mmCIF file with all atom_site columns, C-alpha atoms in Angstrom:
data_model
loop_
_atom_site.group_PDB
_atom_site.id
_atom_site.type_symbol
_atom_site.label_atom_id
_atom_site.label_alt_id
_atom_site.label_comp_id
_atom_site.label_asym_id
_atom_site.label_entity_id
_atom_site.label_seq_id
_atom_site.pdbx_PDB_ins_code
_atom_site.Cartn_x
_atom_site.Cartn_y
_atom_site.Cartn_z
_atom_site.occupancy
_atom_site.B_iso_or_equiv
_atom_site.pdbx_formal_charge
_atom_site.auth_seq_id
_atom_site.auth_comp_id
_atom_site.auth_asym_id
_atom_site.auth_atom_id
_atom_site.pdbx_PDB_model_num
ATOM 1   C CA . MET A 1 1   ? -0.199  11.611 142.530 1.00 40.00 ? 135 MET A CA 1
ATOM 2   C CA . ALA A 1 2   ? 0.400   13.641 139.360 1.00 42.00 ? 136 ALA A CA 1
ATOM 3   C CA . LEU A 1 3   ? 2.351   16.829 139.532 1.00 42.00 ? 137 LEU A CA 1
ATOM 4   C CA . THR A 1 4   ? 0.179   19.628 138.290 1.00 43.00 ? 138 THR A CA 1
ATOM 5   C CA . ASN A 1 5   ? 1.071   23.240 137.704 1.00 42.00 ? 139 ASN A CA 1
ATOM 6   C CA . PRO A 1 6   ? -1.282  25.889 139.021 1.00 43.00 ? 140 PRO A CA 1
ATOM 7   C CA . MET A 1 7   ? -3.131  27.421 136.089 1.00 45.00 ? 141 MET A CA 1
ATOM 8   C CA . PRO A 1 8   ? -5.850  29.987 135.665 1.00 46.00 ? 142 PRO A CA 1
ATOM 9   C CA . MET A 1 9   ? -9.277  28.422 135.715 1.00 50.00 ? 143 MET A CA 1
ATOM 10  C CA . GLY A 1 10  ? -10.372 27.607 132.223 1.00 65.00 ? 144 GLY A CA 1
ATOM 11  C CA . PRO A 1 11  ? -12.480 25.374 130.081 1.00 86.00 ? 145 PRO A CA 1
ATOM 12  C CA . TRP A 1 12  ? -9.978  22.492 129.876 1.00 94.00 ? 146 TRP A CA 1
ATOM 13  C CA . LYS A 1 13  ? -10.681 18.793 130.232 1.00 97.00 ? 147 LYS A CA 1
ATOM 14  C CA . ILE A 1 14  ? -8.819  15.757 128.926 1.00 97.00 ? 148 ILE A CA 1
ATOM 15  C CA . THR A 1 15  ? -9.402  12.067 129.662 1.00 97.00 ? 149 THR A CA 1
ATOM 16  C CA . VAL A 1 16  ? -6.457  9.709  129.161 1.00 97.00 ? 150 VAL A CA 1
ATOM 17  C CA . TYR A 1 17  ? -6.369  5.904  128.950 1.00 97.00 ? 151 TYR A CA 1
ATOM 18  C CA . ASP A 1 18  ? -3.494  3.455  129.308 1.00 95.00 ? 152 ASP A CA 1
ATOM 19  C CA . GLN A 1 19  ? -4.860  1.205  126.514 1.00 95.00 ? 153 GLN A CA 1
ATOM 20  C CA . GLU A 1 20  ? -5.908  1.842  122.913 1.00 95.00 ? 154 GLU A CA 1
ATOM 21  C CA . TYR A 1 21  ? -9.549  2.503  121.993 1.00 97.00 ? 155 TYR A CA 1
ATOM 22  C CA . PHE A 1 22  ? -10.380 4.069  125.374 1.00 97.00 ? 156 PHE A CA 1
ATOM 23  C CA . GLN A 1 23  ? -9.792  0.893  127.375 1.00 97.00 ? 157 GLN A CA 1
ATOM 24  C CA . GLY A 1 24  ? -7.922  0.186  130.588 1.00 96.00 ? 158 GLY A CA 1
ATOM 25  C CA . ARG A 1 25  ? -7.162  2.641  133.333 1.00 96.00 ? 159 ARG A CA 1
ATOM 26  C CA . ARG A 1 26  ? -8.802  6.034  132.849 1.00 97.00 ? 160 ARG A CA 1
ATOM 27  C CA . MET A 1 27  ? -7.986  9.423  134.378 1.00 98.00 ? 161 MET A CA 1
ATOM 28  C CA . GLU A 1 28  ? -9.433  12.912 133.879 1.00 97.00 ? 162 GLU A CA 1
ATOM 29  C CA . PHE A 1 29  ? -7.435  16.132 134.069 1.00 97.00 ? 163 PHE A CA 1
ATOM 30  C CA . THR A 1 30  ? -8.372  19.811 134.026 1.00 97.00 ? 164 THR A CA 1
ATOM 31  C CA . ALA A 1 31  ? -4.793  21.058 134.491 1.00 96.00 ? 165 ALA A CA 1
ATOM 32  C CA . SER A 1 32  ? -1.317  20.097 133.350 1.00 97.00 ? 166 SER A CA 1
ATOM 33  C CA . CYS A 1 33  ? 0.404   16.834 134.243 1.00 98.00 ? 167 CYS A CA 1
ATOM 34  C CA . GLN A 1 34  ? 4.220   16.792 134.329 1.00 97.00 ? 168 GLN A CA 1
ATOM 35  C CA . ASN A 1 35  ? 4.538   13.002 134.550 1.00 98.00 ? 169 ASN A CA 1
ATOM 36  C CA . ILE A 1 36  ? 1.735   10.487 133.952 1.00 97.00 ? 170 ILE A CA 1
ATOM 37  C CA . MET A 1 37  ? 3.934   7.769  135.502 1.00 97.00 ? 171 MET A CA 1
ATOM 38  C CA . GLU A 1 38  ? 3.435   9.418  138.890 1.00 97.00 ? 172 GLU A CA 1
ATOM 39  C CA . CYS A 1 39  ? -0.281  8.665  138.454 1.00 95.00 ? 173 CYS A CA 1
ATOM 40  C CA . GLY A 1 40  ? 0.406   4.957  138.033 1.00 94.00 ? 174 GLY A CA 1
ATOM 41  C CA . MET A 1 41  ? 0.239   4.894  134.227 1.00 95.00 ? 175 MET A CA 1
ATOM 42  C CA . GLU A 1 42  ? 3.258   3.919  132.153 1.00 93.00 ? 176 GLU A CA 1
ATOM 43  C CA . ASN A 1 43  ? 2.009   5.571  128.973 1.00 92.00 ? 177 ASN A CA 1
ATOM 44  C CA . ILE A 1 44  ? -1.041  7.125  127.339 1.00 94.00 ? 178 ILE A CA 1
ATOM 45  C CA . ARG A 1 45  ? -2.368  4.909  124.533 1.00 93.00 ? 179 ARG A CA 1
ATOM 46  C CA . SER A 1 46  ? -5.626  6.801  123.792 1.00 94.00 ? 180 SER A CA 1
ATOM 47  C CA . LEU A 1 47  ? -7.325  10.001 124.929 1.00 95.00 ? 181 LEU A CA 1
ATOM 48  C CA . LYS A 1 48  ? -10.344 12.259 124.577 1.00 97.00 ? 182 LYS A CA 1
ATOM 49  C CA . VAL A 1 49  ? -10.045 16.039 124.569 1.00 96.00 ? 183 VAL A CA 1
ATOM 50  C CA . GLU A 1 50  ? -13.382 17.230 125.857 1.00 95.00 ? 184 GLU A CA 1
ATOM 51  C CA . CYS A 1 51  ? -12.655 20.905 126.277 1.00 94.00 ? 185 CYS A CA 1
ATOM 52  C CA . GLY A 1 52  ? -9.879  23.281 125.276 1.00 94.00 ? 186 GLY A CA 1
ATOM 53  C CA . ALA A 1 53  ? -6.692  22.747 123.304 1.00 94.00 ? 187 ALA A CA 1
ATOM 54  C CA . TRP A 1 54  ? -3.758  20.820 124.790 1.00 96.00 ? 188 TRP A CA 1
ATOM 55  C CA . VAL A 1 55  ? -0.164  19.966 123.974 1.00 95.00 ? 189 VAL A CA 1
ATOM 56  C CA . GLY A 1 56  ? 1.256   16.529 124.772 1.00 94.00 ? 190 GLY A CA 1
ATOM 57  C CA . TYR A 1 57  ? 4.949   15.705 125.163 1.00 94.00 ? 191 TYR A CA 1
ATOM 58  C CA . GLU A 1 58  ? 7.034   12.605 124.606 1.00 92.00 ? 192 GLU A CA 1
ATOM 59  C CA . HIS A 1 59  ? 8.874   12.973 127.959 1.00 94.00 ? 193 HIS A CA 1
ATOM 60  C CA . SER A 1 60  ? 8.095   14.208 131.465 1.00 95.00 ? 194 SER A CA 1
ATOM 61  C CA . SER A 1 61  ? 8.291   17.886 132.431 1.00 96.00 ? 195 SER A CA 1
ATOM 62  C CA . PHE A 1 62  ? 7.011   19.002 128.995 1.00 95.00 ? 196 PHE A CA 1
ATOM 63  C CA . CYS A 1 63  ? 10.062  17.900 127.008 1.00 93.00 ? 197 CYS A CA 1
ATOM 64  C CA . GLY A 1 64  ? 10.605  16.061 123.754 1.00 90.00 ? 198 GLY A CA 1
ATOM 65  C CA . GLN A 1 65  ? 8.395   15.753 120.690 1.00 90.00 ? 199 GLN A CA 1
ATOM 66  C CA . GLN A 1 66  ? 5.185   17.810 120.918 1.00 91.00 ? 200 GLN A CA 1
ATOM 67  C CA . PHE A 1 67  ? 1.670   16.789 119.862 1.00 89.00 ? 201 PHE A CA 1
ATOM 68  C CA . VAL A 1 68  ? -1.167  19.274 119.422 1.00 92.00 ? 202 VAL A CA 1
ATOM 69  C CA . LEU A 1 69  ? -4.392  17.890 120.937 1.00 94.00 ? 203 LEU A CA 1
ATOM 70  C CA . GLU A 1 70  ? -7.579  19.649 119.903 1.00 93.00 ? 204 GLU A CA 1
ATOM 71  C CA . LYS A 1 71  ? -11.155 18.711 120.806 1.00 94.00 ? 205 LYS A CA 1
ATOM 72  C CA . GLY A 1 72  ? -11.931 15.159 119.716 1.00 94.00 ? 206 GLY A CA 1
ATOM 73  C CA . ASP A 1 73  ? -11.188 11.477 120.227 1.00 96.00 ? 207 ASP A CA 1
ATOM 74  C CA . TYR A 1 74  ? -7.750  9.910  119.714 1.00 94.00 ? 208 TYR A CA 1
ATOM 75  C CA . PRO A 1 75  ? -8.257  6.099  119.820 1.00 94.00 ? 209 PRO A CA 1
ATOM 76  C CA . ARG A 1 76  ? -4.636  5.168  119.019 1.00 91.00 ? 210 ARG A CA 1
ATOM 77  C CA . PHE A 1 77  ? -1.235  6.803  119.157 1.00 81.00 ? 211 PHE A CA 1
ATOM 78  C CA . GLU A 1 78  ? -1.224  7.465  115.409 1.00 80.00 ? 212 GLU A CA 1
ATOM 79  C CA . ALA A 1 79  ? -4.303  9.694  115.807 1.00 73.00 ? 213 ALA A CA 1
ATOM 80  C CA . TYR A 1 80  ? -2.394  12.296 117.822 1.00 69.00 ? 214 TYR A CA 1
ATOM 81  C CA . SER A 1 81  ? 1.206   11.745 116.737 1.00 68.00 ? 215 SER A CA 1
ATOM 82  C CA . GLY A 1 82  ? 0.545   12.827 113.152 1.00 61.00 ? 216 GLY A CA 1
ATOM 83  C CA . SER A 1 83  ? 3.135   12.206 110.481 1.00 57.00 ? 217 SER A CA 1
ATOM 84  C CA . ASN A 1 84  ? 6.409   12.490 112.362 1.00 53.00 ? 218 ASN A CA 1
ATOM 85  C CA . SER A 1 85  ? 9.767   11.912 110.782 1.00 48.00 ? 219 SER A CA 1
ATOM 86  C CA . TYR A 1 86  ? 10.543  9.298  113.428 1.00 53.00 ? 220 TYR A CA 1
ATOM 87  C CA . ARG A 1 87  ? 8.186   6.988  115.246 1.00 60.00 ? 221 ARG A CA 1
ATOM 88  C CA . ILE A 1 88  ? 7.379   7.784  118.852 1.00 68.00 ? 222 ILE A CA 1
ATOM 89  C CA . GLU A 1 89  ? 4.854   5.779  120.765 1.00 75.00 ? 223 GLU A CA 1
ATOM 90  C CA . ARG A 1 90  ? 4.585   7.549  124.048 1.00 86.00 ? 224 ARG A CA 1
ATOM 91  C CA . MET A 1 91  ? 3.176   10.628 125.676 1.00 92.00 ? 225 MET A CA 1
ATOM 92  C CA . ILE A 1 92  ? 4.201   11.216 129.285 1.00 95.00 ? 226 ILE A CA 1
ATOM 93  C CA . SER A 1 93  ? 3.257   14.854 130.043 1.00 97.00 ? 227 SER A CA 1
ATOM 94  C CA . PHE A 1 94  ? 0.651   17.328 128.794 1.00 97.00 ? 228 PHE A CA 1
ATOM 95  C CA . ARG A 1 95  ? -0.741  20.801 129.467 1.00 96.00 ? 229 ARG A CA 1
ATOM 96  C CA . PRO A 1 96  ? -3.513  23.117 128.263 1.00 96.00 ? 230 PRO A CA 1
ATOM 97  C CA . ILE A 1 97  ? -2.763  25.761 125.651 1.00 94.00 ? 231 ILE A CA 1
ATOM 98  C CA . CYS A 1 98  ? -4.201  28.720 127.521 1.00 91.00 ? 232 CYS A CA 1
ATOM 99  C CA . CYS A 1 99  ? -3.924  31.309 124.733 1.00 90.00 ? 233 CYS A CA 1
ATOM 100 C CA . ALA A 1 100 ? -5.450  29.226 121.907 1.00 86.00 ? 234 ALA A CA 1
ATOM 101 C CA . ASN A 1 101 ? -7.862  31.475 120.015 1.00 83.00 ? 235 ASN A CA 1
ATOM 102 C CA . HIS A 1 102 ? -8.471  30.249 116.480 1.00 77.00 ? 236 HIS A CA 1
ATOM 103 C CA . LYS A 1 103 ? -10.367 33.369 115.379 1.00 83.00 ? 237 LYS A CA 1
ATOM 104 C CA . ASP A 1 104 ? -7.767  35.875 116.544 1.00 87.00 ? 238 ASP A CA 1
ATOM 105 C CA . SER A 1 105 ? -4.345  34.373 115.881 1.00 93.00 ? 239 SER A CA 1
ATOM 106 C CA . ARG A 1 106 ? -1.550  36.462 114.383 1.00 96.00 ? 240 ARG A CA 1
ATOM 107 C CA . MET A 1 107 ? 2.154   35.872 113.953 1.00 97.00 ? 241 MET A CA 1
ATOM 108 C CA . ILE A 1 108 ? 5.138   37.174 112.017 1.00 98.00 ? 242 ILE A CA 1
ATOM 109 C CA . ILE A 1 109 ? 7.774   34.813 110.636 1.00 98.00 ? 243 ILE A CA 1
ATOM 110 C CA . TYR A 1 110 ? 11.298  36.059 109.967 1.00 98.00 ? 244 TYR A CA 1
ATOM 111 C CA . GLU A 1 111 ? 14.068  34.908 107.664 1.00 96.00 ? 245 GLU A CA 1
ATOM 112 C CA . ASN A 1 112 ? 16.818  35.043 110.305 1.00 97.00 ? 246 ASN A CA 1
ATOM 113 C CA . ASP A 1 113 ? 17.365  34.651 114.056 1.00 97.00 ? 247 ASP A CA 1
ATOM 114 C CA . ASN A 1 114 ? 16.402  37.512 116.400 1.00 98.00 ? 248 ASN A CA 1
ATOM 115 C CA . MET A 1 115 ? 13.504  38.749 114.228 1.00 97.00 ? 249 MET A CA 1
ATOM 116 C CA . MET A 1 116 ? 15.818  39.912 111.449 1.00 97.00 ? 250 MET A CA 1
ATOM 117 C CA . GLY A 1 117 ? 15.626  39.755 107.657 1.00 97.00 ? 251 GLY A CA 1
ATOM 118 C CA . ARG A 1 118 ? 12.572  39.377 105.474 1.00 96.00 ? 252 ARG A CA 1
ATOM 119 C CA . GLN A 1 119 ? 9.279   38.884 107.274 1.00 96.00 ? 253 GLN A CA 1
ATOM 120 C CA . PHE A 1 120 ? 5.735   37.766 106.567 1.00 96.00 ? 254 PHE A CA 1
ATOM 121 C CA . GLU A 1 121 ? 2.601   38.202 108.702 1.00 96.00 ? 255 GLU A CA 1
ATOM 122 C CA . LEU A 1 122 ? 0.230   35.219 109.068 1.00 96.00 ? 256 LEU A CA 1
ATOM 123 C CA . SER A 1 123 ? -3.293  35.043 110.450 1.00 95.00 ? 257 SER A CA 1
ATOM 124 C CA . ASP A 1 124 ? -4.644  31.972 108.670 1.00 95.00 ? 258 ASP A CA 1
ATOM 125 C CA . ASP A 1 125 ? -3.719  28.335 107.984 1.00 96.00 ? 259 ASP A CA 1
ATOM 126 C CA . TYR A 1 126 ? -1.000  27.627 105.404 1.00 96.00 ? 260 TYR A CA 1
ATOM 127 C CA . PRO A 1 127 ? -0.544  24.032 104.196 1.00 97.00 ? 261 PRO A CA 1
ATOM 128 C CA . SER A 1 128 ? 2.502   25.231 102.243 1.00 97.00 ? 262 SER A CA 1
ATOM 129 C CA . LEU A 1 129 ? 4.437   28.371 103.134 1.00 97.00 ? 263 LEU A CA 1
ATOM 130 C CA . GLN A 1 130 ? 6.245   28.234 99.790  1.00 95.00 ? 264 GLN A CA 1
ATOM 131 C CA . ALA A 1 131 ? 2.922   28.157 97.894  1.00 94.00 ? 265 ALA A CA 1
ATOM 132 C CA . MET A 1 132 ? 1.821   31.323 99.702  1.00 91.00 ? 266 MET A CA 1
ATOM 133 C CA . GLY A 1 133 ? 5.029   33.125 98.788  1.00 92.00 ? 267 GLY A CA 1
ATOM 134 C CA . TRP A 1 134 ? 7.577   32.356 101.508 1.00 94.00 ? 268 TRP A CA 1
ATOM 135 C CA . PHE A 1 135 ? 10.904  32.077 99.681  1.00 89.00 ? 269 PHE A CA 1
ATOM 136 C CA . ASN A 1 136 ? 12.542  29.432 101.866 1.00 91.00 ? 270 ASN A CA 1
ATOM 137 C CA . ASN A 1 137 ? 11.828  26.086 103.572 1.00 94.00 ? 271 ASN A CA 1
ATOM 138 C CA . GLU A 1 138 ? 13.224  27.485 106.841 1.00 96.00 ? 272 GLU A CA 1
ATOM 139 C CA . VAL A 1 139 ? 12.043  30.080 109.361 1.00 97.00 ? 273 VAL A CA 1
ATOM 140 C CA . GLY A 1 140 ? 14.733  31.768 111.453 1.00 97.00 ? 274 GLY A CA 1
ATOM 141 C CA . SER A 1 141 ? 12.525  33.247 114.182 1.00 98.00 ? 275 SER A CA 1
ATOM 142 C CA . MET A 1 142 ? 8.886   34.064 114.949 1.00 97.00 ? 276 MET A CA 1
ATOM 143 C CA . HIS A 1 143 ? 6.790   36.516 116.915 1.00 98.00 ? 277 HIS A CA 1
ATOM 144 C CA . ILE A 1 144 ? 3.389   35.192 118.008 1.00 97.00 ? 278 ILE A CA 1
ATOM 145 C CA . GLN A 1 145 ? 1.308   38.320 118.524 1.00 96.00 ? 279 GLN A CA 1
ATOM 146 C CA . SER A 1 146 ? -1.920  36.585 119.554 1.00 95.00 ? 280 SER A CA 1
ATOM 147 C CA . GLY A 1 147 ? -3.246  33.053 119.838 1.00 95.00 ? 281 GLY A CA 1
ATOM 148 C CA . ALA A 1 148 ? -1.293  29.857 119.253 1.00 95.00 ? 282 ALA A CA 1
ATOM 149 C CA . PHE A 1 149 ? -0.039  28.027 116.179 1.00 96.00 ? 283 PHE A CA 1
ATOM 150 C CA . VAL A 1 150 ? 1.285   24.599 115.343 1.00 95.00 ? 284 VAL A CA 1
ATOM 151 C CA . CYS A 1 151 ? 4.179   24.658 112.895 1.00 96.00 ? 285 CYS A CA 1
ATOM 152 C CA . TYR A 1 152 ? 5.184   21.579 110.910 1.00 95.00 ? 286 TYR A CA 1
ATOM 153 C CA . GLN A 1 153 ? 8.484   20.542 109.426 1.00 93.00 ? 287 GLN A CA 1
ATOM 154 C CA . TYR A 1 154 ? 6.988   19.628 106.024 1.00 94.00 ? 288 TYR A CA 1
ATOM 155 C CA . PRO A 1 155 ? 4.160   20.875 103.764 1.00 95.00 ? 289 PRO A CA 1
ATOM 156 C CA . GLY A 1 156 ? 0.695   19.446 104.321 1.00 94.00 ? 290 GLY A CA 1
ATOM 157 C CA . TYR A 1 157 ? 0.977   19.575 108.125 1.00 93.00 ? 291 TYR A CA 1
ATOM 158 C CA . ARG A 1 158 ? 3.497   16.713 108.310 1.00 91.00 ? 292 ARG A CA 1
ATOM 159 C CA . GLY A 1 159 ? 6.670   16.068 110.266 1.00 89.00 ? 293 GLY A CA 1
ATOM 160 C CA . HIS A 1 160 ? 7.712   17.349 113.673 1.00 89.00 ? 294 HIS A CA 1
ATOM 161 C CA . GLN A 1 161 ? 5.165   19.608 115.360 1.00 92.00 ? 295 GLN A CA 1
ATOM 162 C CA . TYR A 1 162 ? 6.126   22.776 117.213 1.00 94.00 ? 296 TYR A CA 1
ATOM 163 C CA . ILE A 1 163 ? 3.430   24.460 119.305 1.00 95.00 ? 297 ILE A CA 1
ATOM 164 C CA . LEU A 1 164 ? 4.134   28.199 119.553 1.00 96.00 ? 298 LEU A CA 1
ATOM 165 C CA . GLU A 1 165 ? 2.089   30.461 121.842 1.00 95.00 ? 299 GLU A CA 1
ATOM 166 C CA . CYS A 1 166 ? 1.799   34.183 122.489 1.00 95.00 ? 300 CYS A CA 1
ATOM 167 C CA . ASP A 1 167 ? 2.114   33.647 126.246 1.00 91.00 ? 301 ASP A CA 1
ATOM 168 C CA . CYS A 1 168 ? 5.393   31.649 126.084 1.00 90.00 ? 302 CYS A CA 1
ATOM 169 C CA . HIS A 1 169 ? 8.701   33.511 125.676 1.00 88.00 ? 303 HIS A CA 1
ATOM 170 C CA . GLY A 1 170 ? 6.617   36.702 125.484 1.00 92.00 ? 304 GLY A CA 1
ATOM 171 C CA . GLY A 1 171 ? 5.533   35.377 122.090 1.00 96.00 ? 305 GLY A CA 1
ATOM 172 C CA . GLU A 1 172 ? 9.098   35.725 120.776 1.00 97.00 ? 306 GLU A CA 1
ATOM 173 C CA . TYR A 1 173 ? 10.945  32.679 119.464 1.00 98.00 ? 307 TYR A CA 1
ATOM 174 C CA . LYS A 1 174 ? 14.337  34.177 118.596 1.00 97.00 ? 308 LYS A CA 1
ATOM 175 C CA . CYS A 1 175 ? 15.857  31.039 117.072 1.00 97.00 ? 309 CYS A CA 1
ATOM 176 C CA . TYR A 1 176 ? 14.707  27.574 116.064 1.00 96.00 ? 310 TYR A CA 1
ATOM 177 C CA . ARG A 1 177 ? 16.055  25.978 119.277 1.00 95.00 ? 311 ARG A CA 1
ATOM 178 C CA . GLU A 1 178 ? 13.263  27.808 121.126 1.00 96.00 ? 312 GLU A CA 1
ATOM 179 C CA . PHE A 1 179 ? 10.574  26.108 118.990 1.00 94.00 ? 313 PHE A CA 1
ATOM 180 C CA . GLY A 1 180 ? 10.810  23.048 121.274 1.00 89.00 ? 314 GLY A CA 1
ATOM 181 C CA . SER A 1 181 ? 13.294  20.903 123.169 1.00 85.00 ? 315 SER A CA 1
ATOM 182 C CA . HIS A 1 182 ? 13.349  18.497 120.197 1.00 86.00 ? 316 HIS A CA 1
ATOM 183 C CA . ALA A 1 183 ? 13.987  21.156 117.523 1.00 90.00 ? 317 ALA A CA 1
ATOM 184 C CA . GLN A 1 184 ? 17.066  20.282 115.492 1.00 90.00 ? 318 GLN A CA 1
ATOM 185 C CA . THR A 1 185 ? 16.468  22.386 112.389 1.00 92.00 ? 319 THR A CA 1
ATOM 186 C CA . PRO A 1 186 ? 14.743  25.666 111.423 1.00 96.00 ? 320 PRO A CA 1
ATOM 187 C CA . GLN A 1 187 ? 12.806  23.818 108.702 1.00 96.00 ? 321 GLN A CA 1
ATOM 188 C CA . ILE A 1 188 ? 9.144   24.920 108.846 1.00 97.00 ? 322 ILE A CA 1
ATOM 189 C CA . GLN A 1 189 ? 6.986   24.431 105.753 1.00 97.00 ? 323 GLN A CA 1
ATOM 190 C CA . SER A 1 190 ? 3.379   24.547 106.984 1.00 97.00 ? 324 SER A CA 1
ATOM 191 C CA . ILE A 1 191 ? 1.582   26.395 109.783 1.00 97.00 ? 325 ILE A CA 1
ATOM 192 C CA . ARG A 1 192 ? -1.960  26.356 111.145 1.00 96.00 ? 326 ARG A CA 1
ATOM 193 C CA . ARG A 1 193 ? -3.872  28.042 113.941 1.00 96.00 ? 327 ARG A CA 1
ATOM 194 C CA . ILE A 1 194 ? -4.777  25.928 116.966 1.00 94.00 ? 328 ILE A CA 1
ATOM 195 C CA . GLN A 1 195 ? -8.496  25.308 117.437 1.00 83.00 ? 329 GLN A CA 1
ATOM 196 C CA . HIS A 1 196 ? -9.925  26.450 120.765 1.00 74.00 ? 330 HIS A CA 1
#
């Protein structure tokens, strides 16, 4: 069946469907799935997040474009894919975001790689980093001190999504290539905390 990674017990539950609007084959998960195809599904067309925060991936083994999945219903692909700069219509792997804690999320963004240059501490949601005083449309590196954030390529929570967590990389993302396997630029213009 599905490959799952052992995880600490937690309040996570997601139900996925192979058709839009919660139709077709249905499966429930309480832990990560590295490849939905190994469960007999070719793709996930709709889903319901019943408990916890999750991250979905375009490819197997948690690679490719990322999608933040917070509690709620996602009847079609567009509901979870957001406003990406290129159209993707598949999600093959997913996992819980264990450290998501909306009320206690803190991070520092840095101008350059390796936590160098000017810095700014964040503990709230920012639909536009430039509007809050960040001088650039790029972020060189980040240190997630607590919780988890989703960073977006463009203002208004649009474009590629990068899910950054305090319990991945020790919370240190030393260059933009560590933001995700699909990261091709350090352009980050909006950031928000992930709902738990």
